[in-house]
């Protein structure tokens, strides 16, 4: 396949960026989207140009690094991560626009790479269960109801990729927040800190400059792990309980 | 490494944003703003339902319609002064409107700041038109509300130039003008869209939609309310225009 790419290039965080046009040829439809970009970069290297910086790590859909906005959709046209997106989802001769996630809380570091440490700070604010050091307790001594454990497991698949923020018209991280709140809040180990956790994580979310949620739902349809919207309801319910408790 | 690369490495490892929020409070979160929108929105839903019921009295003729208007002013007498209950309700609505619009403004401003750089290409995967037009739809309703109050309540402006102190004839005169009917129908379309998303959104914000089934029910409720309220309101102007309701 031959493709035309419109790619956002930006030298560093404070530099002005712009869209640049590139052509790639002889792309196999079995390549992943990132491999296609590797081909482009090899070409740019040969020409002595600066290769396009993009983030990636595992290339197997579990780390959440490969955040690209492809033709206006987070991670492109399929419900998966960019590394698991294959070129057969595109057609020969197609023009593809590639941009970084756009959010005030995710500043562009270079080209297509954004700084997602805002998510780390949200986790740091309360997305954990405090545990004493020492030998690990016997896991089976704390029974967890099966339905709650399943729900926790399902939403624990969130890889922190930020696609929900990228897709949200309000730039809100509520789906990510909701996934973490639900994951920890459904398990017995998460109970002691449940209502301080929600207040602290939401405060950090707001502080980072993410927008408020208006329940549009673009987040959930963009999420590569298909985290459902009901985690946002859970988030709201937990915050309402914290409000009642005067926290 | 070129000099721009060096800068990039530095930017990636230093962050000027302060870390965790001190003294976080549930009441100061964006979710609390949303809760206020949801509660004030539910007040409006109660209001539009009863207002629509009142309007349908027009099908009973001049006497029934005007009696109802008069009745609203005398409920609670002699316990309450004339129009006492009416003023209590009005006060509740005014407070709700201030709360609703103020929260909407703050959240809209936040959302704009959350994405300072727009996407060159952005697609919506799944969301409803109503969910994406809440802000403009709300402004439309607000502008309509000003005219509506001038027309029938505060101003009693008869656009046809006739009698103004008889609620029934004022209404018939107004809707006998085709363009007035159109204005009211446009406003009802805006209201329908607002209710379609707003109903489900309020349920989600209040944390009542923690399962896929309850989400489906809340969305269905949105459809029902939109059709019943906007449809019910539209019946009267349409019937006047078609000559079913006459002086
Ligand atoms: C009769 C009039 C109105 C009714 C019945 C109504 C109802 C609602 C409801 C139920 C919600 C959902 C709250 C939530 O998401 O938690 C809502 C949201 C909203 N309303 Fe209204 N509202 C009315 C008037 C207005 C006006 C005048 C504005 C104007 C500025 C406005 C702007 C908004 C906005 C921006 C939202 C947030 C969007 C969202 O949550 O998706 N509304 N409204
Ligand atoms: S909720 Fe989904 S889209 Fe958002 S960060 Fe987690 S995995 Fe990514
Ligand atoms: S590179 Fe790890 S999820 Fe794509």
Coordinates of C-alpha atoms and ligand atoms in Angstrom, one line a residue:
Chain A
X1 CA 0.0 0.0 0.0
X2 CA 1.0 3.6 -0.5
X3 CA -0.1 6.2 2.0
X4 CA 0.0 9.9 2.6
X5 CA 0.5 10.9 6.2
X6 CA -0.2 14.2 7.8
X7 CA 1.8 14.2 11.0
X8 CA 2.1 16.7 13.8
X9 CA 5.7 17.8 14.3
X10 CA 6.8 19.8 17.3
X11 CA 10.4 20.0 18.4
X12 CA 9.8 20.3 22.1
X13 CA 7.2 21.3 24.7
X14 CA 7.5 25.1 24.2
X15 CA 8.1 25.0 20.4
X16 CA 5.3 25.8 17.9
X17 CA 4.2 22.7 16.1
X18 CA 2.6 22.2 12.6
X19 CA 1.3 19.4 10.4
X20 CA 3.8 17.9 7.9
X21 CA 3.0 15.7 4.9
X22 CA 4.9 12.5 4.3
X23 CA 4.5 9.6 1.8
X24 CA 5.2 6.0 2.6
X25 CA 5.3 3.3 -0.1
X26 CA 5.2 -0.5 -0.1
X27 CA 3.4 -0.9 3.2
X28 CA 2.2 -4.4 3.9
X29 CA -1.3 -4.7 5.3
X30 CA 0.1 -7.2 7.8
X31 CA 2.2 -4.5 9.4
X32 CA 1.0 -2.8 12.6
X33 CA 0.5 0.9 12.5
X34 CA 3.7 1.4 14.5
X35 CA 5.7 -0.7 12.1
X36 CA 4.4 1.5 9.3
X37 CA 5.7 4.5 11.3
X38 CA 9.0 2.6 11.7
X39 CA 9.3 2.3 7.9
X40 CA 8.7 6.1 7.6
X41 CA 11.4 6.8 10.2
X42 CA 13.9 4.6 8.5
X43 CA 13.2 6.5 5.4
X44 CA 13.7 9.8 7.2
X45 CA 16.9 8.6 8.8
X46 CA 18.3 7.7 5.4
X47 CA 17.4 11.2 4.2
X48 CA 19.1 12.7 7.2
X49 CA 15.8 14.2 8.6
X50 CA 14.7 14.0 12.2
X51 CA 12.6 10.9 12.7
X52 CA 9.0 11.2 14.0
X53 CA 8.9 10.7 17.8
X54 CA 6.1 8.5 19.0
X55 CA 5.6 6.6 22.2
X56 CA 5.5 2.8 22.4
X57 CA 6.8 0.1 24.7
X58 CA 5.2 -3.4 24.8
X59 CA 3.7 -3.4 21.3
X60 CA 1.4 -6.1 22.6
X61 CA -1.5 -4.0 23.8
X62 CA -0.9 -4.0 27.5
X63 CA 1.3 -1.0 28.5
X64 CA -0.8 1.9 27.1
X65 CA 2.1 3.9 25.7
X66 CA 1.2 4.0 22.0
X67 CA -1.2 6.9 22.2
X68 CA -1.9 8.3 18.7
X69 CA -4.9 10.2 17.4
X70 CA -5.4 8.6 14.0
X71 CA -7.9 10.3 11.7
X72 CA -9.7 11.9 14.6
X73 CA -10.1 8.7 16.5
X74 CA -8.0 7.7 19.6
X75 CA -5.9 4.6 18.5
X76 CA -7.5 4.7 15.1
X77 CA -10.6 3.1 13.6
X78 CA -10.6 -0.2 15.6
X79 CA -11.3 -0.7 19.3
X80 CA -7.7 -1.5 20.2
X81 CA -4.3 0.1 20.9
X82 CA -2.3 1.6 18.1
X83 CA 0.3 -1.2 18.4
X84 CA -2.4 -3.8 17.8
X85 CA -3.9 -1.8 14.9
X86 CA -3.0 -3.3 11.5
X87 CA -2.7 -1.6 8.2
X88 CA -5.4 -3.8 6.7
X89 CA -7.8 -1.4 8.5
X90 CA -6.7 1.2 5.9
X91 CA -6.9 1.4 2.1
X92 CA -4.3 1.9 -0.5
X93 CA -3.8 5.6 -1.4
X94 CA -5.5 6.7 1.8
X95 CA -4.5 10.0 3.5
X96 CA -4.1 9.6 7.3
X97 CA -3.9 12.4 9.9
X98 CA -1.8 11.5 13.0
X99 CA -1.9 13.8 16.0
X100 CA -0.9 13.6 19.7
X101 CA -3.5 13.4 22.4
X102 CA -4.8 17.0 22.9
X103 CA -5.2 17.9 26.5
X104 CA -3.9 20.7 28.7
X105 CA -3.0 18.1 31.3
X106 CA -1.0 16.1 28.7
X107 CA 1.6 18.5 27.3
X108 CA 3.3 17.5 24.1
X109 CA 6.9 16.6 24.8
X110 CA 7.9 16.1 21.2
X111 CA 6.0 15.4 18.0
X112 CA 3.4 12.7 18.9
X113 CA 4.6 12.1 22.5
X114 CA 2.7 13.6 25.3
X115 CA 3.5 13.6 29.0
X116 CA 0.9 11.6 30.8
X117 CA 2.4 11.9 34.3
X118 CA -0.9 13.7 35.3
X119 CA -2.3 10.1 35.5
X120 CA 0.5 9.0 37.7
X121 CA -0.2 11.8 40.1
X122 CA -3.9 10.9 40.2
X123 CA -2.9 7.4 41.2
X124 CA -0.4 8.8 43.7
X125 CA -3.2 10.9 45.2
X126 CA -5.2 7.8 46.2
X127 CA -5.2 5.0 43.7
X128 CA -3.7 2.5 46.0
X129 CA -4.4 0.2 49.0
X130 CA -2.2 0.9 51.9
X131 CA -0.5 -2.3 53.2
X132 CA 1.9 -3.0 56.0
X133 CA 5.2 -4.6 55.0
X134 CA 6.0 -8.1 56.1
X135 CA 5.1 -11.4 54.7
X136 CA 2.2 -11.4 52.2
X137 CA -1.1 -12.4 53.9
X138 CA -3.0 -15.5 52.8
X139 CA -5.1 -14.3 49.9
X140 CA -8.0 -16.6 50.6
X141 CA -8.4 -15.2 54.1
X142 CA -10.2 -12.2 52.7
X143 CA -13.3 -13.4 50.8
X144 CA -14.5 -11.3 47.9
X145 CA -18.0 -11.8 46.5
X146 CA -17.7 -13.2 42.9
X147 CA -19.7 -10.5 41.2
X148 CA -17.7 -7.8 42.8
X149 CA -14.4 -9.5 42.1
X150 CA -15.4 -9.9 38.5
X151 CA -16.3 -6.2 38.1
X152 CA -13.1 -5.2 39.8
X153 CA -11.1 -7.5 37.5
X154 CA -12.9 -6.2 34.4
X155 CA -12.2 -2.5 35.1
X156 CA -8.7 -3.3 36.4
X157 CA -7.8 -3.9 32.7
X158 CA -7.5 -0.1 32.3
X159 CA -3.9 0.4 31.0
X160 CA -3.9 4.2 31.6
X161 CA -3.5 5.0 28.0
X162 CA -5.4 8.2 28.1
X163 CA -7.6 7.5 25.0
X164 CA -10.6 8.4 27.1
X165 CA -9.2 11.9 27.7
X166 CA -8.2 12.2 24.1
X167 CA -11.6 11.3 22.8
X168 CA -13.6 13.3 25.4
X169 CA -15.0 16.7 24.0
X170 CA -14.5 18.1 27.6
X171 CA -11.0 16.7 28.0
X172 CA -12.2 14.8 31.1
X173 CA -10.4 11.8 32.6
X174 CA -13.6 10.5 34.3
X175 CA -13.4 7.1 32.7
X176 CA -9.9 6.5 33.9
X177 CA -10.9 7.8 37.4
X178 CA -14.0 5.7 37.4
X179 CA -12.1 2.6 36.4
X180 CA -9.6 3.0 39.3
X181 CA -12.3 4.0 41.8
X182 CA -14.5 1.0 40.9
X183 CA -11.5 -1.4 40.7
X184 CA -10.4 -0.6 44.3
X185 CA -13.9 0.2 45.7
X186 CA -15.3 -3.2 44.8
X187 CA -12.7 -5.2 46.7
X188 CA -12.6 -5.7 50.5
X189 CA -9.0 -4.4 50.6
X190 CA -10.1 -1.1 49.1
X191 CA -12.8 -0.3 51.7
X192 CA -10.9 1.5 54.5
X193 CA -9.7 4.2 52.2
X194 CA -12.6 4.2 49.8
X195 CA -14.1 7.6 50.5
X196 CA -10.9 9.5 51.1
X197 CA -9.6 8.0 47.9
X198 CA -12.4 9.3 45.8
X199 CA -12.1 12.8 47.2
X200 CA -8.3 12.9 46.8
X201 CA -8.2 11.4 43.3
X202 CA -11.0 13.7 42.0
X203 CA -9.2 16.7 43.5
X204 CA -6.0 15.8 41.8
X205 CA -7.9 15.2 38.5
X206 CA -9.5 18.7 38.7
X207 CA -6.2 20.2 39.8
X208 CA -4.4 18.8 36.7
X209 CA -6.8 20.7 34.5
X210 CA -8.9 17.9 33.1
X211 CA -12.5 18.9 32.2
X212 CA -15.7 17.9 34.0
X213 CA -17.7 15.0 32.6
X214 CA -21.0 15.6 30.8
X215 CA -21.7 11.9 30.1
X216 CA -21.3 12.1 26.4
X217 CA -19.7 8.7 26.3
X218 CA -17.0 9.1 23.6
X219 CA -14.5 7.9 26.3
X220 CA -16.0 4.4 26.6
X221 CA -16.3 3.9 22.8
X222 CA -12.7 4.9 22.4
X223 CA -11.3 2.8 25.3
X224 CA -9.2 -0.1 24.0
X225 CA -10.2 -2.1 27.0
X226 CA -13.9 -1.3 26.7
X227 CA -14.3 0.1 30.2
X228 CA -18.0 0.7 30.5
X229 CA -19.7 4.0 31.4
X230 CA -21.1 2.6 34.6
X231 CA -17.7 3.2 36.3
X232 CA -18.4 6.9 36.0
X233 CA -21.7 6.4 37.8
X234 CA -19.8 4.5 40.5
X235 CA -17.3 7.4 40.8
X236 CA -20.2 9.8 41.2
X237 CA -21.9 7.6 43.7
X238 CA -18.8 7.3 45.8
X239 CA -18.2 11.0 45.7
X240 CA -21.8 11.6 46.8
X241 CA -21.2 9.3 49.8
X242 CA -18.0 11.1 50.6
X243 CA -20.0 14.4 50.4
X244 CA -22.6 13.0 52.8
X245 CA -19.8 12.0 55.2
X246 CA -18.6 15.6 55.2
X247 CA -15.2 14.8 53.6
Chain B
X1 CA 21.9 14.0 20.3
X2 CA 21.0 17.4 18.9
X3 CA 20.3 20.2 21.3
X4 CA 16.5 19.9 20.8
X5 CA 16.8 16.3 21.9
X6 CA 18.6 17.3 25.1
X7 CA 15.8 19.8 25.9
X8 CA 13.2 17.1 25.3
X9 CA 14.9 14.7 27.8
X10 CA 14.9 17.5 30.5
X11 CA 11.3 18.3 29.9
X12 CA 10.3 14.7 30.2
X13 CA 11.7 14.4 33.6
X14 CA 10.8 17.7 35.3
X15 CA 7.3 18.8 35.9
X16 CA 6.6 22.3 37.2
X17 CA 3.1 21.3 38.4
X18 CA 2.8 20.9 42.2
X19 CA 2.0 17.3 43.2
X20 CA -0.8 16.5 45.4
X21 CA -3.7 18.7 46.4
X22 CA -3.8 19.7 50.1
X23 CA -7.1 19.9 51.9
X24 CA -9.1 18.3 49.2
X25 CA -12.9 18.6 49.7
X26 CA -15.7 16.6 48.0
X27 CA -17.7 19.8 47.8
X28 CA -15.1 21.6 45.8
X29 CA -14.9 19.1 43.0
X30 CA -16.3 19.3 39.4
X31 CA -18.5 16.4 40.4
X32 CA -20.3 18.6 43.0
X33 CA -20.9 21.1 40.3
X34 CA -22.4 18.3 38.2
X35 CA -24.5 17.2 41.1
X36 CA -26.0 20.7 41.4
X37 CA -26.7 20.7 37.7
X38 CA -28.4 17.4 38.0
X39 CA -30.6 18.4 41.0
X40 CA -31.6 21.7 39.5
X41 CA -32.2 19.9 36.2
X42 CA -34.6 17.5 38.0
X43 CA -36.4 20.6 39.5
X44 CA -36.9 21.8 35.9
X45 CA -38.1 18.4 34.8
X46 CA -40.8 18.5 37.5
X47 CA -41.7 22.0 36.4
X48 CA -42.0 21.3 32.7
X49 CA -44.1 18.3 33.4
X50 CA -46.6 20.2 35.5
X51 CA -46.5 23.3 33.2
X52 CA -47.3 21.0 30.2
X53 CA -50.2 19.5 32.1
X54 CA -51.6 23.0 32.8
X55 CA -51.3 24.0 29.1
X56 CA -53.3 21.0 28.0
X57 CA -56.3 22.6 29.8
X58 CA -56.5 24.7 26.7
X59 CA -58.3 21.8 25.1
X60 CA -61.1 22.3 27.7
X61 CA -61.8 25.8 26.4
X62 CA -61.4 29.3 27.7
X63 CA -63.1 28.9 31.0
X64 CA -61.2 25.8 32.1
X65 CA -57.9 27.3 31.0
X66 CA -58.4 30.6 32.8
X67 CA -59.8 28.9 35.9
X68 CA -56.6 26.9 36.1
X69 CA -54.5 30.1 35.8
X70 CA -56.6 31.7 38.5
X71 CA -56.5 28.5 40.7
X72 CA -52.6 28.6 40.7
X73 CA -52.9 32.0 42.3
X74 CA -55.4 31.0 45.0
X75 CA -54.0 27.6 46.2
X76 CA -53.2 27.6 49.9
X77 CA -55.5 30.5 50.7
X78 CA -56.1 31.7 53.3
X79 CA -53.1 29.9 54.8
X80 CA -50.9 31.6 52.2
X81 CA -51.4 35.1 50.8
X82 CA -52.6 35.5 47.2
X83 CA -50.1 34.0 44.8
X84 CA -48.1 32.8 47.8
X85 CA -47.5 29.3 46.6
X86 CA -46.8 30.6 43.1
X87 CA -44.1 32.8 44.5
X88 CA -42.6 29.9 46.5
X89 CA -42.4 27.9 43.3
X90 CA -41.1 30.8 41.3
X91 CA -38.4 31.4 43.9
X92 CA -37.4 27.7 43.7
X93 CA -37.2 27.9 39.9
X94 CA -35.2 31.1 39.9
X95 CA -32.6 29.6 42.4
X96 CA -32.4 26.4 40.3
X97 CA -31.9 28.4 37.1
X98 CA -29.1 30.5 38.7
X99 CA -27.4 27.3 40.0
X100 CA -27.9 25.4 36.7
X101 CA -26.6 28.1 34.5
X102 CA -23.7 29.1 36.8
X103 CA -22.5 25.5 37.0
X104 CA -22.9 25.1 33.2
X105 CA -20.8 28.2 32.6
X106 CA -18.0 27.1 35.0
X107 CA -17.9 23.6 33.5
X108 CA -18.0 24.9 30.0
X109 CA -15.1 27.2 30.7
X110 CA -13.1 24.3 32.3
X111 CA -13.8 22.1 29.3
X112 CA -12.5 24.8 26.9
X113 CA -9.3 25.2 29.0
X114 CA -8.9 21.4 29.2
X115 CA -8.1 21.3 25.4
X116 CA -6.4 24.5 24.4
X117 CA -5.1 23.0 21.1
X118 CA -7.9 21.6 18.9
X119 CA -7.6 18.5 16.8
X120 CA -7.1 19.0 13.1
X121 CA -9.5 16.0 12.6
X122 CA -11.9 14.7 15.3
X123 CA -14.5 12.1 14.8
X124 CA -17.3 11.2 17.1
X125 CA -17.6 7.4 17.4
X126 CA -20.8 6.9 19.2
X127 CA -22.2 9.9 21.1
X128 CA -25.7 11.4 20.5
X129 CA -26.3 14.8 19.0
X130 CA -28.2 15.8 22.1
X131 CA -25.2 15.1 24.3
X132 CA -23.0 17.3 22.2
X133 CA -25.4 20.2 22.0
X134 CA -26.3 20.6 25.7
X135 CA -24.5 24.0 26.0
X136 CA -26.0 25.6 22.9
X137 CA -29.3 23.9 23.5
X138 CA -29.3 25.3 27.0
X139 CA -28.6 28.8 25.7
X140 CA -31.4 28.4 23.2
X141 CA -33.8 27.5 26.0
X142 CA -32.6 30.5 28.0
X143 CA -33.2 32.9 25.2
X144 CA -36.6 31.4 24.6
X145 CA -37.4 31.6 28.3
X146 CA -36.9 35.4 28.2
X147 CA -39.2 35.8 25.2
X148 CA -41.7 33.4 26.7
X149 CA -41.9 35.4 30.0
X150 CA -42.3 38.7 28.1
X151 CA -45.0 37.1 26.0
X152 CA -47.2 35.5 28.6
X153 CA -46.1 36.4 32.1
X154 CA -44.1 39.6 32.9
X155 CA -44.7 41.5 29.7
X156 CA -48.0 40.2 28.4
X157 CA -47.0 41.2 24.9
X158 CA -49.7 40.3 22.4
X159 CA -47.8 40.0 19.1
X160 CA -51.1 40.1 17.2
X161 CA -52.0 43.4 19.0
X162 CA -55.1 42.1 20.7
X163 CA -56.3 41.8 24.3
X164 CA -53.6 41.0 26.9
X165 CA -55.4 40.5 30.3
X166 CA -57.2 37.3 29.3
X167 CA -54.6 34.4 29.3
X168 CA -56.7 32.3 26.9
X169 CA -57.1 34.8 24.2
X170 CA -53.5 36.0 24.5
X171 CA -52.5 32.4 23.9
X172 CA -54.8 31.9 20.9
X173 CA -53.8 35.2 19.4
X174 CA -50.1 34.4 19.7
X175 CA -50.3 30.9 18.1
X176 CA -52.6 32.1 15.3
X177 CA -49.4 33.7 14.0
X178 CA -47.6 31.0 12.1
X179 CA -44.1 32.4 12.9
X180 CA -44.9 32.5 16.6
X181 CA -45.8 28.9 16.5
X182 CA -42.6 28.1 14.7
X183 CA -40.5 29.9 17.4
X184 CA -42.2 27.8 20.0
X185 CA -41.7 24.6 18.1
X186 CA -38.0 25.4 17.7
X187 CA -37.7 25.9 21.4
X188 CA -39.5 22.7 22.1
X189 CA -37.0 20.9 19.8
X190 CA -34.2 22.3 21.9
X191 CA -36.0 21.2 25.0
X192 CA -36.5 17.7 23.6
X193 CA -32.8 17.4 22.9
X194 CA -31.8 18.8 26.3
X195 CA -34.2 16.4 28.1
X196 CA -33.1 13.4 25.9
X197 CA -29.5 13.7 27.2
X198 CA -30.1 15.6 30.4
X199 CA -32.4 12.9 32.0
X200 CA -29.9 10.1 31.5
X201 CA -27.0 12.4 32.4
X202 CA -28.6 13.4 35.6
X203 CA -29.2 9.8 36.6
X204 CA -25.5 9.0 35.8
X205 CA -24.3 12.1 37.7
X206 CA -26.3 11.1 40.7
X207 CA -24.7 7.7 40.6
X208 CA -27.8 5.7 39.8
X209 CA -26.6 3.9 36.7
X210 CA -24.1 1.4 38.0
X211 CA -25.2 -1.4 35.7
X212 CA -25.7 -1.7 31.9
X213 CA -29.4 -2.4 32.5
X214 CA -30.0 0.7 34.6
X215 CA -28.1 2.7 32.0
X216 CA -30.4 1.5 29.3
X217 CA -33.4 2.4 31.5
X218 CA -32.1 5.9 32.2
X219 CA -31.6 6.4 28.4
X220 CA -35.1 5.2 27.7
X221 CA -36.5 7.6 30.4
X222 CA -34.7 10.4 28.4
X223 CA -36.5 9.4 25.3
X224 CA -39.9 9.2 27.0
X225 CA -39.5 12.5 28.8
X226 CA -38.3 14.3 25.6
X227 CA -41.3 13.0 23.6
X228 CA -43.9 13.5 26.2
X229 CA -42.8 17.0 27.3
X230 CA -41.9 18.5 24.0
X231 CA -44.8 16.7 22.3
X232 CA -47.3 17.8 25.0
X233 CA -46.2 21.4 24.8
X234 CA -46.3 21.5 21.0
X235 CA -49.9 20.1 20.9
X236 CA -51.4 23.4 22.0
X237 CA -49.7 25.8 19.5
X238 CA -50.2 23.4 16.7
X239 CA -53.9 23.0 17.5
X240 CA -54.4 26.7 17.6
X241 CA -52.6 27.1 14.2
X242 CA -54.8 24.3 12.8
X243 CA -57.9 25.8 14.2
X244 CA -58.7 23.0 16.6
X245 CA -58.4 25.4 19.5
X246 CA -60.2 28.8 18.8
X247 CA -61.4 31.8 20.7
Ligands
LIG1 C1 -36.4 23.9 31.3 C2 -35.2 24.1 31.3 C3 -34.1 23.0 31.5 C4 -34.2 21.7 31.9 C5 -35.4 20.9 32.0 C6 -32.8 21.2 32.1 C7 -32.5 20.0 32.4 C8 -31.2 19.5 32.5 C9 -30.8 18.2 33.1 C10 -31.7 17.2 33.7 C11 -29.4 18.1 33.0 C12 -28.5 17.0 33.4 C13 -27.7 17.3 34.6 C14 -26.5 16.3 34.7 O1 -25.9 16.0 33.6 O2 -26.2 15.8 35.7 C15 -29.0 19.3 32.3 C16 -27.7 19.6 32.0 C17 -27.3 20.7 31.4 N1 -28.0 21.9 31.2 FE1 -30.0 22.1 31.5 N2 -32.0 22.2 31.8 C18 -32.7 23.4 31.5 C19 -32.3 24.6 31.1 C20 -31.0 24.9 30.9 C21 -30.5 26.2 30.5 C22 -31.4 27.4 30.4 C23 -29.2 26.0 30.3 C24 -28.3 27.1 29.9 C25 -27.4 27.8 30.0 C26 -28.8 24.6 30.5 C27 -27.6 24.1 30.3 C28 -27.2 22.8 30.6 C29 -25.9 22.2 30.4 C30 -24.7 22.9 29.8 C31 -25.9 20.9 31.0 C32 -24.7 20.0 31.1 C33 -24.6 19.1 30.1 C34 -24.7 17.7 30.5 O3 -24.7 17.4 31.7 O4 -24.6 16.9 29.6 N3 -29.9 24.0 30.8 N4 -30.1 20.1 32.1
LIG2 S1 -10.2 3.9 30.8 FE1 -9.7 2.9 28.8 S2 -9.2 4.7 27.5 FE2 -9.1 5.5 29.7 S3 -7.0 5.2 30.3 FE3 -8.0 3.3 30.9 S4 -7.7 1.9 29.2 FE4 -7.2 3.9 28.4
LIG3 S1 2.9 -0.2 22.9 FE1 2.1 -1.1 24.7 S2 -0.1 -0.9 24.4 FE2 0.7 -0.3 22.5

